[in-house]
Coordinates of C-alpha atoms in Angstrom, one line a residue:
M1 CA 0.0 0.0 0.0
G2 CA 1.2 3.5 -0.6
K3 CA 4.8 3.6 -1.8
V4 CA 6.6 0.3 -1.3
T5 CA 9.6 2.0 0.2
G6 CA 7.8 5.0 1.6
F7 CA 8.2 4.0 5.3
L8 CA 12.0 3.9 4.7
E9 CA 12.1 7.2 2.9
Y10 CA 9.8 9.5 4.9
E11 CA 9.6 10.3 8.6
R12 CA 6.3 10.8 10.4
L13 CA 5.0 14.4 10.2
D14 CA 2.5 15.4 12.8
E15 CA -0.1 18.1 12.5
G16 CA 1.0 21.5 13.7
Y17 CA -0.5 23.7 16.3
E18 CA -1.0 27.5 16.5
A19 CA 1.3 28.8 19.2
P20 CA -0.1 28.7 22.8
V21 CA 0.3 32.5 23.2
K22 CA -2.1 33.0 20.3
R23 CA -4.6 30.1 20.8
L24 CA -5.2 30.9 24.4
K25 CA -6.9 34.1 23.3
H26 CA -9.7 32.4 21.4
W27 CA -12.0 29.3 21.5
R28 CA -11.5 28.2 17.9
E29 CA -9.8 25.0 16.7
F30 CA -6.0 25.5 16.4
V31 CA -4.7 22.4 14.7
L32 CA -2.9 23.1 11.4
H33 CA -3.7 20.0 9.4
L34 CA -1.5 18.6 6.7
N35 CA -1.6 20.1 3.2
E36 CA -2.1 17.9 0.1
D37 CA 1.5 17.1 -0.5
Q38 CA 2.2 16.4 3.2
A39 CA -0.8 14.1 3.4
R40 CA 0.2 12.2 0.3
Q41 CA 3.7 11.7 1.7
Q42 CA 2.4 10.4 5.0
G43 CA 0.1 8.1 3.1
A44 CA 3.1 6.7 1.3
R45 CA 4.5 5.5 4.7
C46 CA 1.7 2.9 4.9
M47 CA 3.4 -0.5 4.5
D48 CA 2.2 -3.5 2.5
C49 CA 2.3 -5.3 5.9
G50 CA 0.2 -8.3 5.0
I51 CA -2.0 -8.1 8.1
P52 CA -3.1 -4.5 8.7
F53 CA -3.7 -4.6 12.5
C54 CA -4.8 -0.9 12.2
N55 CA -8.1 -2.2 10.9
T56 CA -8.9 -4.2 14.0
G57 CA -7.2 -1.6 16.3
C58 CA -9.9 0.8 15.0
P59 CA -13.3 0.1 16.6
V60 CA -15.2 1.0 13.5
N61 CA -12.8 -1.1 11.4
N62 CA -11.8 1.7 9.1
I63 CA -10.2 0.4 5.9
I64 CA -7.1 2.4 6.6
P65 CA -4.5 1.0 4.1
D66 CA -6.9 1.5 1.3
W67 CA -7.5 5.2 1.9
N68 CA -3.8 5.8 2.7
D69 CA -3.0 4.4 -0.7
L70 CA -5.7 6.4 -2.4
V71 CA -4.4 9.7 -0.8
Y72 CA -0.9 8.8 -1.9
R73 CA -2.2 8.3 -5.5
N74 CA -4.1 11.6 -5.3
Q75 CA -7.5 9.9 -5.5
W76 CA -9.1 12.0 -2.8
R77 CA -12.7 11.5 -3.6
Q78 CA -12.3 7.7 -3.7
A79 CA -10.5 7.9 -0.4
L80 CA -13.5 9.8 1.1
A81 CA -15.8 7.1 -0.1
V82 CA -13.8 4.4 1.5
L83 CA -13.5 6.4 4.7
H84 CA -17.3 7.0 4.8
S85 CA -18.0 3.3 4.2
T86 CA -17.2 2.5 7.8
N87 CA -17.4 5.8 9.6
N88 CA -20.3 8.2 9.4
F89 CA -18.5 11.1 11.0
P90 CA -14.7 11.2 10.3
E91 CA -14.6 14.9 11.0
F92 CA -15.4 14.0 14.7
T93 CA -13.0 11.1 15.0
G94 CA -10.3 12.9 13.0
R95 CA -10.3 15.6 15.7
I96 CA -11.0 14.0 19.0
C97 CA -10.3 10.2 18.7
P98 CA -7.2 9.1 20.5
A99 CA -6.3 7.0 17.5
P100 CA -6.0 3.4 18.8
C101 CA -5.4 2.5 15.1
E102 CA -2.0 4.1 15.3
A103 CA -1.0 2.1 18.4
A104 CA -1.9 -1.0 16.3
C105 CA 0.1 0.1 13.2
T106 CA 2.6 -2.5 12.2
L107 CA 5.2 0.3 11.6
N108 CA 4.8 1.2 15.3
I109 CA 6.7 -2.0 16.3
N110 CA 10.0 -0.4 15.8
D111 CA 9.4 3.0 14.2
D112 CA 6.9 5.9 14.4
A113 CA 3.4 4.8 13.4
V114 CA 1.7 6.0 10.2
G115 CA -0.1 9.3 10.9
I116 CA -3.5 7.8 10.3
K117 CA -5.5 10.3 12.2
S118 CA -3.9 13.3 10.4
I119 CA -4.6 11.7 7.0
E120 CA -8.3 11.0 8.0
H121 CA -8.6 14.6 9.1
A122 CA -7.2 15.8 5.7
I123 CA -9.5 13.6 3.7
I124 CA -12.8 14.6 5.4
D125 CA -11.9 18.4 5.5
R126 CA -11.1 18.3 1.8
G127 CA -14.4 16.4 1.2
W128 CA -16.4 19.2 2.9
D129 CA -14.4 21.9 1.1
E130 CA -14.9 20.3 -2.3
G131 CA -18.6 19.7 -1.8
W132 CA -18.3 16.0 -1.9
V133 CA -20.2 15.4 1.3
V134 CA -23.9 15.5 0.3
P135 CA -27.2 14.1 1.6
Q136 CA -27.9 10.5 0.7
P137 CA -31.7 10.2 1.0
P138 CA -33.1 6.7 0.6
A139 CA -34.5 5.5 -2.8
R140 CA -37.6 4.2 -1.0
K141 CA -39.4 4.5 2.3
T142 CA -40.3 1.5 4.4
G143 CA -43.1 3.1 6.4
K144 CA -41.4 2.1 9.6
K145 CA -40.8 4.6 12.4
V146 CA -37.9 4.6 14.8
A147 CA -37.2 6.7 17.8
V148 CA -33.6 7.4 18.8
V149 CA -33.1 8.7 22.4
G150 CA -29.9 10.7 22.6
S151 CA -28.1 12.7 19.9
G152 CA -24.4 12.0 20.7
P153 CA -22.2 10.1 18.2
S154 CA -23.9 6.7 18.8
G155 CA -27.5 8.1 18.4
L156 CA -26.5 10.2 15.3
A157 CA -24.7 7.2 13.6
C158 CA -27.7 4.9 14.3
A159 CA -30.2 7.5 13.1
Q160 CA -28.3 8.2 9.9
Q161 CA -27.9 4.5 9.0
L162 CA -31.6 3.8 9.6
A163 CA -32.7 6.9 7.6
R164 CA -30.6 5.8 4.7
A165 CA -32.3 2.4 4.9
G166 CA -35.7 4.1 4.4
H167 CA -37.1 4.3 7.9
Q168 CA -38.6 7.5 9.4
V169 CA -36.3 8.4 12.2
T170 CA -36.9 10.9 15.0
V171 CA -34.0 11.8 17.4
F172 CA -34.9 13.1 20.8
E173 CA -32.4 15.1 22.8
K174 CA -33.0 16.7 26.3
S175 CA -30.5 19.5 25.6
D176 CA -31.5 22.6 23.7
R177 CA -29.1 21.7 20.8
I178 CA -28.3 18.5 19.0
G179 CA -25.0 16.7 19.6
G180 CA -25.0 15.3 23.1
L181 CA -21.5 15.4 24.7
L182 CA -20.1 16.3 21.4
R183 CA -21.9 19.6 21.8
Y184 CA -21.6 20.3 25.5
G185 CA -18.8 18.0 26.7
I186 CA -16.0 18.9 24.3
P187 CA -14.5 22.4 24.2
D188 CA -14.8 24.3 20.9
F189 CA -11.0 24.6 20.7
K190 CA -11.0 20.8 20.0
L191 CA -14.3 20.5 18.0
E192 CA -16.0 23.6 16.7
K193 CA -19.7 23.1 16.7
T194 CA -20.1 24.0 13.0
Q195 CA -18.9 20.4 12.5
I196 CA -22.0 19.1 14.2
D197 CA -24.3 21.6 12.6
R198 CA -23.5 20.6 9.0
R199 CA -23.9 16.9 9.8
V200 CA -27.3 17.7 11.3
A201 CA -28.3 19.6 8.2
Q202 CA -27.2 16.7 6.0
M203 CA -29.3 14.2 8.1
E204 CA -32.3 16.5 8.0
A205 CA -32.0 16.5 4.2
E206 CA -32.0 12.7 4.5
G207 CA -35.2 12.7 6.4
V208 CA -34.2 12.6 10.0
E209 CA -36.3 14.7 12.4
F210 CA -34.7 16.2 15.5
C211 CA -36.5 17.1 18.7
P212 CA -34.2 19.0 21.1
S213 CA -35.3 20.1 24.6
T214 CA -37.3 16.8 24.9
Y215 CA -36.8 14.6 27.9
I216 CA -37.7 10.9 27.7
G217 CA -38.8 9.7 31.1
Q218 CA -41.4 10.5 33.6
P219 CA -42.8 14.0 34.2
G220 CA -41.8 13.9 37.9
D221 CA -38.1 13.3 37.2
A222 CA -35.5 15.9 38.3
G223 CA -34.4 18.5 35.9
V224 CA -37.3 18.4 33.5
D225 CA -38.6 21.9 34.1
G226 CA -39.0 23.7 30.8
L227 CA -38.6 20.6 28.7
T228 CA -41.1 18.6 26.6
V229 CA -41.6 15.3 28.4
K230 CA -42.4 12.1 26.6
T231 CA -42.7 8.8 28.4
P232 CA -41.1 5.6 27.1
Q233 CA -44.6 4.1 26.9
A234 CA -45.7 6.9 24.5
L235 CA -42.6 6.2 22.3
Q236 CA -43.3 2.5 22.3
A237 CA -46.9 3.2 21.2
E238 CA -45.9 5.6 18.4
F239 CA -42.8 4.0 17.0
D240 CA -42.0 0.6 15.7
A241 CA -38.6 0.5 17.5
V242 CA -36.9 2.6 20.1
V243 CA -33.1 3.0 20.5
M244 CA -31.6 4.1 23.8
A245 CA -28.4 5.9 22.8
G246 CA -27.8 8.4 25.6
G247 CA -24.5 8.9 27.4
A248 CA -23.1 7.6 30.6
E249 CA -23.9 10.9 32.4
T250 CA -23.6 10.0 36.1
P251 CA -20.2 11.5 37.2
R252 CA -18.0 9.8 39.7
D253 CA -18.1 11.8 42.9
L254 CA -15.4 12.4 45.6
P255 CA -17.1 11.8 49.0
V256 CA -14.5 13.5 51.2
P257 CA -14.9 16.1 54.0
G258 CA -15.6 19.5 52.5
R259 CA -17.1 18.2 49.3
E260 CA -20.1 20.5 49.9
L261 CA -18.0 23.7 49.7
D262 CA -18.7 26.3 47.0
G263 CA -16.1 26.0 44.3
V264 CA -16.0 22.2 44.1
Y265 CA -17.8 21.2 40.9
F266 CA -18.2 18.4 38.5
A267 CA -16.0 19.0 35.4
M268 CA -18.9 18.5 32.9
D269 CA -20.9 21.3 34.5
F270 CA -17.9 23.6 34.1
L271 CA -17.4 22.6 30.5
R272 CA -21.0 22.8 29.5
Q273 CA -21.3 26.4 30.8
Q274 CA -18.4 27.5 28.6
N275 CA -19.7 25.7 25.5
K276 CA -23.0 27.5 25.9
A277 CA -21.3 30.8 26.4
V278 CA -19.2 30.2 23.2
A279 CA -22.5 29.4 21.4
G280 CA -23.8 32.8 22.3
D281 CA -26.1 31.9 25.2
R282 CA -26.6 34.5 27.9
L283 CA -26.0 32.7 31.2
S284 CA -27.4 33.9 34.5
S285 CA -24.1 32.8 36.1
Q286 CA -21.0 31.0 35.0
T287 CA -18.2 29.4 36.9
L288 CA -15.0 31.1 35.7
A289 CA -11.3 30.2 36.5
K290 CA -10.0 33.7 36.1
D291 CA -7.4 34.7 38.7
K292 CA -8.1 31.4 40.6
H293 CA -5.9 28.5 41.7
V294 CA -7.5 25.6 39.9
I295 CA -7.2 22.0 40.9
V296 CA -8.3 19.4 38.3
I297 CA -8.8 15.9 39.9
G298 CA -8.6 13.2 37.2
G299 CA -6.0 12.6 34.5
G300 CA -8.1 11.8 31.4
D301 CA -9.3 13.8 28.5
T302 CA -12.1 15.5 30.4
G303 CA -9.4 16.7 32.9
S304 CA -7.3 17.9 30.1
D305 CA -10.3 19.8 28.6
C306 CA -10.7 21.5 32.0
V307 CA -7.0 22.6 31.9
G308 CA -7.4 24.2 28.5
T309 CA -10.6 25.9 29.5
S310 CA -9.2 27.2 32.7
N311 CA -6.1 28.6 31.0
R312 CA -8.3 30.4 28.5
H313 CA -10.2 31.9 31.4
G314 CA -7.0 33.3 32.8
A315 CA -6.4 31.1 35.8
K316 CA -3.7 32.0 38.3
S317 CA -2.5 28.5 38.3
V318 CA -3.7 25.1 37.1
T319 CA -2.7 21.8 38.8
Q320 CA -3.9 18.4 37.6
I321 CA -3.6 15.4 39.9
E322 CA -4.2 11.7 39.3
L323 CA -4.7 8.8 41.7
M324 CA -2.8 6.3 39.6
P325 CA 1.0 6.3 39.3
R326 CA 2.9 8.2 36.6
P327 CA 2.9 6.2 33.4
P328 CA 6.2 5.5 31.6
E329 CA 7.4 8.0 29.0
E330 CA 7.5 5.2 26.4
E331 CA 5.6 1.9 26.3
N332 CA 7.2 -1.5 26.0
K333 CA 6.2 -2.1 22.4
A334 CA 7.2 -5.8 22.5
L335 CA 4.8 -6.3 25.4
T336 CA 1.9 -4.1 24.4
W337 CA 1.7 -3.9 20.6
P338 CA -0.9 -3.9 18.9
Y339 CA -2.9 -3.0 22.0
W340 CA -3.5 0.5 23.5
P341 CA -0.4 1.1 25.7
A342 CA -0.2 2.8 29.1
K343 CA 2.3 5.6 28.6
L344 CA 2.6 9.3 29.5
R345 CA 0.4 11.4 27.2
T346 CA 0.8 15.2 27.1
S347 CA -2.1 17.0 25.5
S348 CA -2.0 20.4 23.8
S349 CA -3.8 21.8 26.9
H350 CA -1.0 20.6 29.2
V351 CA 1.5 22.4 27.0
E352 CA -0.4 25.6 27.4
G353 CA 0.3 25.6 31.2
C354 CA -0.3 23.0 33.9
D355 CA 1.4 21.4 36.8
R356 CA 0.8 17.6 36.9
D357 CA 1.3 15.1 39.6
W358 CA 0.5 11.4 40.0
A359 CA -0.2 8.9 42.8
I360 CA -2.1 11.6 44.8
T361 CA -5.2 10.9 46.9
S362 CA -7.5 13.7 47.9
K363 CA -8.3 13.6 51.6
S364 CA -10.4 16.7 52.2
F365 CA -11.3 20.2 51.1
E366 CA -11.0 23.1 53.5
G367 CA -12.5 26.6 53.1
E368 CA -13.6 29.9 54.6
N369 CA -17.1 31.3 54.6
G370 CA -18.4 28.3 52.7
K371 CA -15.9 28.6 49.9
V372 CA -13.1 26.2 49.1
T373 CA -9.6 27.5 49.7
K374 CA -7.4 24.4 49.8
L375 CA -7.1 20.8 49.0
V376 CA -5.6 18.4 51.6
A377 CA -3.9 15.5 49.8
A378 CA -1.3 12.8 50.3
R379 CA 0.9 10.6 48.3
V380 CA 0.1 7.0 47.8
E381 CA 2.0 3.9 46.5
W382 CA 0.5 0.9 44.7
V383 CA 1.5 -2.5 46.0
K384 CA 0.5 -6.0 45.1
D385 CA -1.7 -7.9 47.5
E386 CA 0.0 -11.2 48.0
A387 CA -3.3 -13.0 48.7
T388 CA -5.3 -11.8 45.7
G389 CA -2.5 -10.6 43.3
Q390 CA -4.4 -7.3 42.9
M391 CA -2.7 -3.9 43.1
K392 CA -3.8 -1.9 46.2
M393 CA -3.3 1.7 47.2
Q394 CA -1.7 2.7 50.5
E395 CA -0.9 6.1 51.8
V396 CA 2.7 7.0 52.2
E397 CA 3.3 7.8 55.9
G398 CA 4.0 11.5 56.5
S399 CA 3.3 12.5 52.9
Q400 CA 0.3 14.8 53.5
F401 CA 0.4 18.2 51.9
E402 CA -1.9 21.1 51.0
L403 CA -2.6 22.9 47.7
P404 CA -4.3 26.3 47.4
A405 CA -7.6 25.8 45.6
D406 CA -10.2 28.4 44.7
L407 CA -11.8 26.1 42.1
V408 CA -11.8 22.3 42.1
L409 CA -13.0 20.3 39.1
L410 CA -13.9 16.7 39.5
A411 CA -13.0 14.9 36.3
M412 CA -12.9 11.3 37.4
G413 CA -15.1 9.8 34.7
F414 CA -18.7 8.5 34.7
V415 CA -20.1 5.5 36.4
S416 CA -23.4 4.9 34.6
P417 CA -26.3 6.3 32.6
V418 CA -29.0 8.4 34.3
S419 CA -30.9 5.9 36.5
T420 CA -34.3 7.6 36.2
V421 CA -34.3 7.1 32.4
L422 CA -33.4 3.4 32.7
D423 CA -36.1 3.1 35.4
A424 CA -38.7 4.7 33.2
F425 CA -38.0 2.2 30.4
G426 CA -37.9 -0.7 32.8
V427 CA -34.8 -2.2 31.2
D428 CA -32.5 -4.7 32.9
R429 CA -29.1 -3.5 34.0
D430 CA -25.7 -5.1 34.1
G431 CA -23.3 -5.1 37.1
R432 CA -22.1 -1.6 36.3
G433 CA -25.6 0.0 36.1
N434 CA -25.7 0.1 32.2
V435 CA -28.5 -1.2 30.1
R436 CA -28.1 -4.9 29.6
A437 CA -28.0 -5.8 25.9
N438 CA -25.5 -7.9 23.9
T439 CA -23.6 -6.9 20.7
D440 CA -25.3 -9.6 18.7
D441 CA -28.7 -7.8 18.4
Y442 CA -28.5 -4.9 20.9
R443 CA -32.0 -5.7 22.1
T444 CA -33.0 -5.1 25.7
N445 CA -35.5 -7.1 27.8
V446 CA -38.2 -4.7 26.8
D447 CA -40.1 -5.3 23.6
K448 CA -39.0 -3.1 20.6
V449 CA -36.3 -1.3 22.7
F450 CA -32.6 -1.5 21.8
A451 CA -29.6 0.1 23.4
A452 CA -26.2 1.2 22.1
G453 CA -23.2 3.4 22.9
D454 CA -22.2 4.5 26.4
M455 CA -25.7 3.7 27.7
R456 CA -25.0 0.1 27.0
R457 CA -21.2 -0.3 27.3
G458 CA -20.4 2.5 29.7
Q459 CA -18.1 5.5 29.3
S460 CA -16.0 4.9 26.2
L461 CA -14.5 6.4 23.1
I462 CA -16.3 8.2 20.3
V463 CA -15.3 5.5 17.8
W464 CA -16.9 2.8 20.0
A465 CA -20.1 5.0 20.1
I466 CA -20.2 5.2 16.3
R467 CA -19.5 1.5 15.9
E468 CA -22.3 0.6 18.3
G469 CA -24.7 3.0 16.7
R470 CA -24.0 1.5 13.3
Q471 CA -24.3 -2.1 14.5
C472 CA -27.5 -1.3 16.4
A473 CA -29.0 0.2 13.3
R474 CA -28.3 -3.0 11.4
S475 CA -30.1 -5.0 14.2
V476 CA -33.1 -2.6 14.2
D477 CA -33.4 -2.8 10.4
A478 CA -33.3 -6.6 10.5
F479 CA -35.9 -6.6 13.3
L480 CA -38.2 -4.3 11.3
M481 CA -37.7 -5.8 7.9
G482 CA -36.8 -9.4 8.5
S483 CA -33.4 -8.9 6.8
T484 CA -30.9 -6.1 6.3
E485 CA -28.3 -4.8 3.9
L486 CA -26.8 -2.4 6.4
P487 CA -23.1 -3.1 7.1
R488 CA -22.1 -4.5 10.5

């Protein structure tokens, strides 16, 4: 694939970034993606490796060697068609996916992996620029109606596949705009919301109906004031099938003394406010990091997003702490390849300014006049329990310390979907509180009700959400029609 000797001739070239001093002054995307010649050269690095592990390393099974080769040969429109054959929204994954495909790249065994994500980014952006991305309405209508609950990547992928199969699809979203956590969980400097808007416009042209500000549950549930409420029973009566595709929205809390102090918030509340402000909404109040000592608890992508947002607010200092030990700078490729390795990852937000520390446990928050002023923490070490073989945490004696904290953001992940929604549908749950459904047919224990994405598998990556949405659509189509031609 690509150029036979390309991987020997060309080095990996990563996408560039606008300088931090400039990008901290705005909320726009700042990645400088590859130009045509650079993308073709990077495509040439794709090896004729025999078994392309990148295909299986990618949850949506992107046919990566094929579109790398097509880019190298300057056949961009064909590359876009191959890319879209497995991925409904490459402009999302090309921006925010962590690229497990690159970890699985055969070249990654002893060299730098092919820059798969940057090539994907270049293909889809050119596709939009050239006007190649157009609505694909179905040739015929089936007369079947499907309700999709949730408009994140899983719900959108499922809806688009079903609409193209000829079904009448309605997407219900409790927020005031479509996009789920793509819209309100990811900062605009990583994903400008025009990317979502033009996909929504495409899907509307394909026949999908969107109903924002609509809550699916019971009228007495918390947080439904001002929303249109539809019960699951009403959906089941009106539609031939219902897909539960909401997110895992229940955040992991930190039950330590002082948690109730003003200034200690969940990360997603903080990020959502800023995204609404960037969208032009007038907020009655907004939590800002300006001139504050900010502590971000949690070392994942959400924590990194809080770091970037706080720096753009003008925080006095930003410190991110993580309970787990510091990962190695480089992975042991012989041990981990082609799987996703544990290694130190430094995001663009970290580069903008952040102190990071690992193996830290939060013991309590202290404050004055009801407002947080400091975090009391301690260092921990992880040791193997001889009886069980499991790693257990123990506090290092005498290691307690304090950090100034005017704003604390809890970014420790999500534990389950919103329980009231699951209760309203009456679906069975697995041991982690997610909807119980397998990946063979995505059906729940409730008649006509399916589940996909984070609501079924728990908090995960955008590529897993798209994969599950596509596979669930295939199962729904087979359920409605007796057979299906949708890809799995």
